[in-house]
Coordinates of C-alpha atoms in Angstrom, one line a residue:
Chain T
E1 CA 99.0 17.0 57.9
V2 CA 101.0 19.6 56.1
K3 CA 103.3 18.1 53.5
L4 CA 105.8 19.8 51.3
V5 CA 107.8 17.7 48.8
E6 CA 110.6 19.2 46.8
S7 CA 112.0 17.9 43.6
G8 CA 114.3 18.9 40.8
G9 CA 117.6 19.1 42.6
G10 CA 120.8 17.6 41.2
L11 CA 124.2 18.3 39.7
V12 CA 124.5 21.2 37.3
Q13 CA 127.5 22.9 35.7
P14 CA 128.4 26.5 36.5
G15 CA 126.3 28.8 34.4
G16 CA 123.6 26.2 34.0
S17 CA 119.9 26.3 35.0
L18 CA 117.7 24.2 37.3
R19 CA 114.1 24.4 38.2
L20 CA 113.0 23.3 41.7
S21 CA 109.4 22.3 42.4
C22 CA 107.5 21.8 45.6
A23 CA 104.2 19.9 45.9
A24 CA 102.1 21.0 48.8
S25 CA 99.3 19.2 50.5
G26 CA 97.3 19.1 53.7
F27 CA 96.5 22.7 53.8
T28 CA 94.7 25.5 51.9
F29 CA 97.6 26.5 49.7
D30 CA 96.3 29.8 48.3
I31 CA 96.0 31.5 51.7
Y32 CA 99.7 31.2 52.6
W33 CA 102.9 32.9 51.7
M34 CA 105.5 30.5 50.5
T35 CA 109.2 30.7 50.8
W36 CA 112.5 29.1 49.6
V37 CA 115.3 28.9 52.1
R38 CA 118.7 27.3 51.5
Q39 CA 121.2 25.7 53.8
T40 CA 125.0 25.2 53.5
P41 CA 127.5 24.0 56.0
G42 CA 129.4 27.2 55.6
K43 CA 126.8 29.9 55.6
G44 CA 124.0 28.1 57.5
L45 CA 120.4 29.0 56.7
E46 CA 119.8 31.7 54.1
W47 CA 116.6 33.2 52.9
V48 CA 116.2 32.9 49.1
A49 CA 112.8 34.2 48.1
S50 CA 109.1 34.6 49.2
I51 CA 105.9 34.9 47.3
N52 CA 102.6 36.1 48.6
E53 CA 99.3 34.3 48.6
N54 CA 98.2 35.1 45.0
G55 CA 101.6 35.4 43.5
S56 CA 101.4 39.2 42.9
G57 CA 104.3 39.9 45.3
K58 CA 107.7 38.3 44.9
Y59 CA 110.6 39.1 47.1
Y60 CA 114.2 38.1 46.7
V61 CA 117.4 38.4 48.5
D62 CA 119.3 41.2 46.7
S63 CA 122.3 38.9 45.8
L64 CA 120.0 36.5 43.9
K65 CA 117.8 39.0 42.1
G66 CA 117.8 38.6 38.4
R67 CA 119.0 35.0 38.5
F68 CA 116.3 33.3 40.6
T69 CA 112.5 33.4 40.0
I70 CA 109.9 32.2 42.4
S71 CA 106.4 31.3 41.2
R72 CA 103.4 29.4 42.3
D73 CA 100.4 27.7 40.8
N74 CA 97.5 27.8 43.3
A75 CA 95.4 25.5 41.1
K76 CA 98.0 22.8 41.5
S77 CA 99.2 23.7 45.0
S78 CA 102.7 24.0 43.8
L79 CA 105.7 26.3 44.2
S80 CA 108.6 26.6 41.9
L81 CA 112.1 28.2 41.9
Q82 CA 113.8 28.8 38.5
M83 CA 117.5 29.2 39.0
N84 CA 119.7 30.5 36.2
S85 CA 123.4 31.3 35.8
L86 CA 124.2 29.0 38.7
R87 CA 127.4 29.4 40.6
A88 CA 129.4 27.2 42.9
E89 CA 128.2 29.2 45.8
D90 CA 124.6 28.3 45.0
T91 CA 125.4 24.7 46.1
A92 CA 123.0 24.0 49.0
V93 CA 120.0 22.1 50.2
Y94 CA 117.0 24.1 49.1
Y95 CA 113.9 23.9 51.3
C96 CA 110.3 24.8 50.3
A97 CA 108.6 26.3 53.3
R98 CA 105.1 27.5 54.3
G99 CA 105.0 31.0 55.6
G100 CA 106.4 34.4 55.0
P101 CA 109.1 36.6 56.1
N102 CA 107.7 38.1 59.3
Y103 CA 106.9 35.0 61.3
G104 CA 109.3 32.7 59.5
P105 CA 108.1 29.4 57.9
A106 CA 106.1 27.2 60.2
N107 CA 106.6 24.1 58.0
W108 CA 109.5 22.9 55.9
G109 CA 109.9 20.2 53.3
Q110 CA 112.7 17.7 53.5
G111 CA 114.9 19.7 51.2
T112 CA 116.5 19.0 47.8
L113 CA 120.2 19.2 47.2
V114 CA 121.6 21.4 44.4
T115 CA 125.2 20.9 43.5
V116 CA 126.9 23.3 41.1
S117 CA 130.2 21.9 39.9
S118 CA 132.0 21.1 36.7
Chain L
D1 CA 121.5 42.9 56.3
V2 CA 120.7 42.4 60.0
V3 CA 123.3 40.2 61.7
M4 CA 122.0 37.7 64.2
T5 CA 124.6 36.5 66.7
Q6 CA 123.9 33.5 68.9
S7 CA 125.7 32.3 72.0
P8 CA 126.9 29.8 72.9
L9 CA 127.5 28.0 69.7
S10 CA 127.8 24.7 71.5
L11 CA 125.7 23.8 74.6
P12 CA 126.3 20.5 76.5
V13 CA 123.5 20.0 78.9
T14 CA 122.5 17.4 81.5
L15 CA 119.1 15.7 81.0
G16 CA 116.5 17.3 83.2
Q17 CA 118.5 20.5 83.6
P18 CA 117.6 23.9 82.1
A19 CA 119.3 25.4 79.0
S20 CA 119.4 28.9 77.7
I21 CA 120.4 30.3 74.3
S22 CA 121.1 33.9 73.6
C23 CA 120.4 35.8 70.3
R24 CA 121.4 39.3 69.6
S25 CA 120.6 41.4 66.6
S26 CA 122.6 44.2 65.0
Q27 CA 119.5 46.4 64.8
S28 CA 116.4 46.7 66.8
L29 CA 113.7 44.2 65.7
V30 CA 110.8 46.4 66.6
H31 CA 108.8 46.7 63.4
S32 CA 107.0 49.9 62.4
D33 CA 103.7 48.0 63.1
G34 CA 104.8 47.6 66.7
N35 CA 105.5 43.9 66.6
T36 CA 108.9 42.3 67.1
Y37 CA 109.4 39.5 64.6
L38 CA 111.9 37.2 66.2
S39 CA 111.4 33.4 65.8
W40 CA 113.2 30.3 67.0
F41 CA 113.7 27.1 65.0
Q42 CA 114.8 23.6 66.0
E43 CA 116.7 21.3 63.6
R44 CA 116.9 17.8 65.0
P45 CA 119.5 15.4 63.5
G46 CA 118.4 14.2 60.1
Q47 CA 115.3 16.4 60.1
S48 CA 114.3 19.7 58.5
P49 CA 114.0 22.8 60.7
R50 CA 110.7 23.4 62.4
R51 CA 109.5 26.6 64.0
L52 CA 109.2 26.6 67.8
I53 CA 108.5 30.2 68.7
Y54 CA 107.3 33.3 66.7
K55 CA 107.0 36.9 67.7
V56 CA 109.5 36.5 70.6
S57 CA 107.4 34.4 72.9
N58 CA 104.5 32.7 71.0
G59 CA 104.8 28.9 70.9
N60 CA 103.9 27.0 67.8
S61 CA 101.1 24.4 68.1
G62 CA 102.5 21.1 69.3
V63 CA 105.6 22.6 70.9
P64 CA 106.2 21.4 74.4
D65 CA 105.7 24.1 77.0
R66 CA 109.2 23.6 78.4
F67 CA 110.3 25.8 75.5
S68 CA 109.9 29.5 76.1
G69 CA 111.1 32.7 74.4
S70 CA 111.7 36.1 75.8
G71 CA 113.4 39.4 75.1
S72 CA 113.0 42.7 73.4
G73 CA 114.8 45.2 71.1
T74 CA 118.0 43.5 70.2
D75 CA 118.4 40.8 72.9
F76 CA 116.4 37.6 73.0
T77 CA 116.6 34.2 74.8
L78 CA 115.3 30.7 74.2
K79 CA 115.0 28.7 77.3
I80 CA 114.3 25.0 77.8
S81 CA 113.1 24.4 81.3
R82 CA 114.2 20.8 81.6
V83 CA 116.1 19.3 78.7
E84 CA 115.0 16.0 77.3
A85 CA 116.8 13.6 74.9
E86 CA 114.6 14.6 72.0
D87 CA 115.8 18.3 72.4
V88 CA 119.2 17.4 70.9
G89 CA 119.8 19.4 67.8
I90 CA 120.7 22.8 66.4
Y91 CA 118.6 25.9 67.4
Y92 CA 118.4 29.0 65.2
C93 CA 117.0 32.4 65.9
M94 CA 115.6 34.4 62.9
Q95 CA 114.5 38.0 62.5
G96 CA 111.6 38.8 60.2
T97 CA 111.4 42.5 60.9
H98 CA 113.9 43.7 58.2
W99 CA 114.2 42.4 54.7
P100 CA 115.8 40.0 54.1
P101 CA 115.0 37.8 57.0
T102 CA 118.2 36.5 58.5
F103 CA 119.2 33.6 60.8
G104 CA 121.7 33.2 63.6
Q105 CA 124.5 30.8 63.0
G106 CA 123.0 28.1 65.2
T107 CA 123.5 26.7 68.7
K108 CA 124.2 22.9 68.9
V109 CA 122.6 21.4 72.0
E110 CA 123.9 18.0 73.0
I111 CA 123.6 15.8 76.1
K112 CA 126.6 15.7 78.4

């Protein structure tokens, strides 16, 4: 069974940083693209970033480039999202998902809530 | 970015009756490789989204065959042949042809 478990969410002040992690199990991690998607009541579902199978290709939504960094550790079957210079509009539930941009993610984690507020 | 527009945004349906959701894109979703990357997702109450359909009409493993997708170019449809209670939730279309992938605003399906 595919399992994706996010962690690292929480309350952070504007301008602060947070690192999200995702532990993957139940599938061969290093043959899949991985993706972060976020969801807010106002903007709905929004793509954040994707990374290819071996980590050599990283793709970001333009508005987040330079602030967010996606990475993976295939030896540990884990995915990460480093988020810097956080803003109130980054407040969202962040999902770790298996799959890339063309087909969309087939499997999603339960999500982790990030709240940016003073 | 490609804008995905769904209609209706709210869809009350009777159990056992069919339901249809429309999704339109602001640009053609035909990729240079010839494929059309349009997917549908279901978000049940209290659950994470799950993919139902990919490349317009291909059903994910485990998805009931009462769900079907169709369309081409900029117009796409998700149909539920006979709605069941477990189909309540929000349905999203998503285009994966152009970067960044973008989602529709969602259609809430509820039982009358």
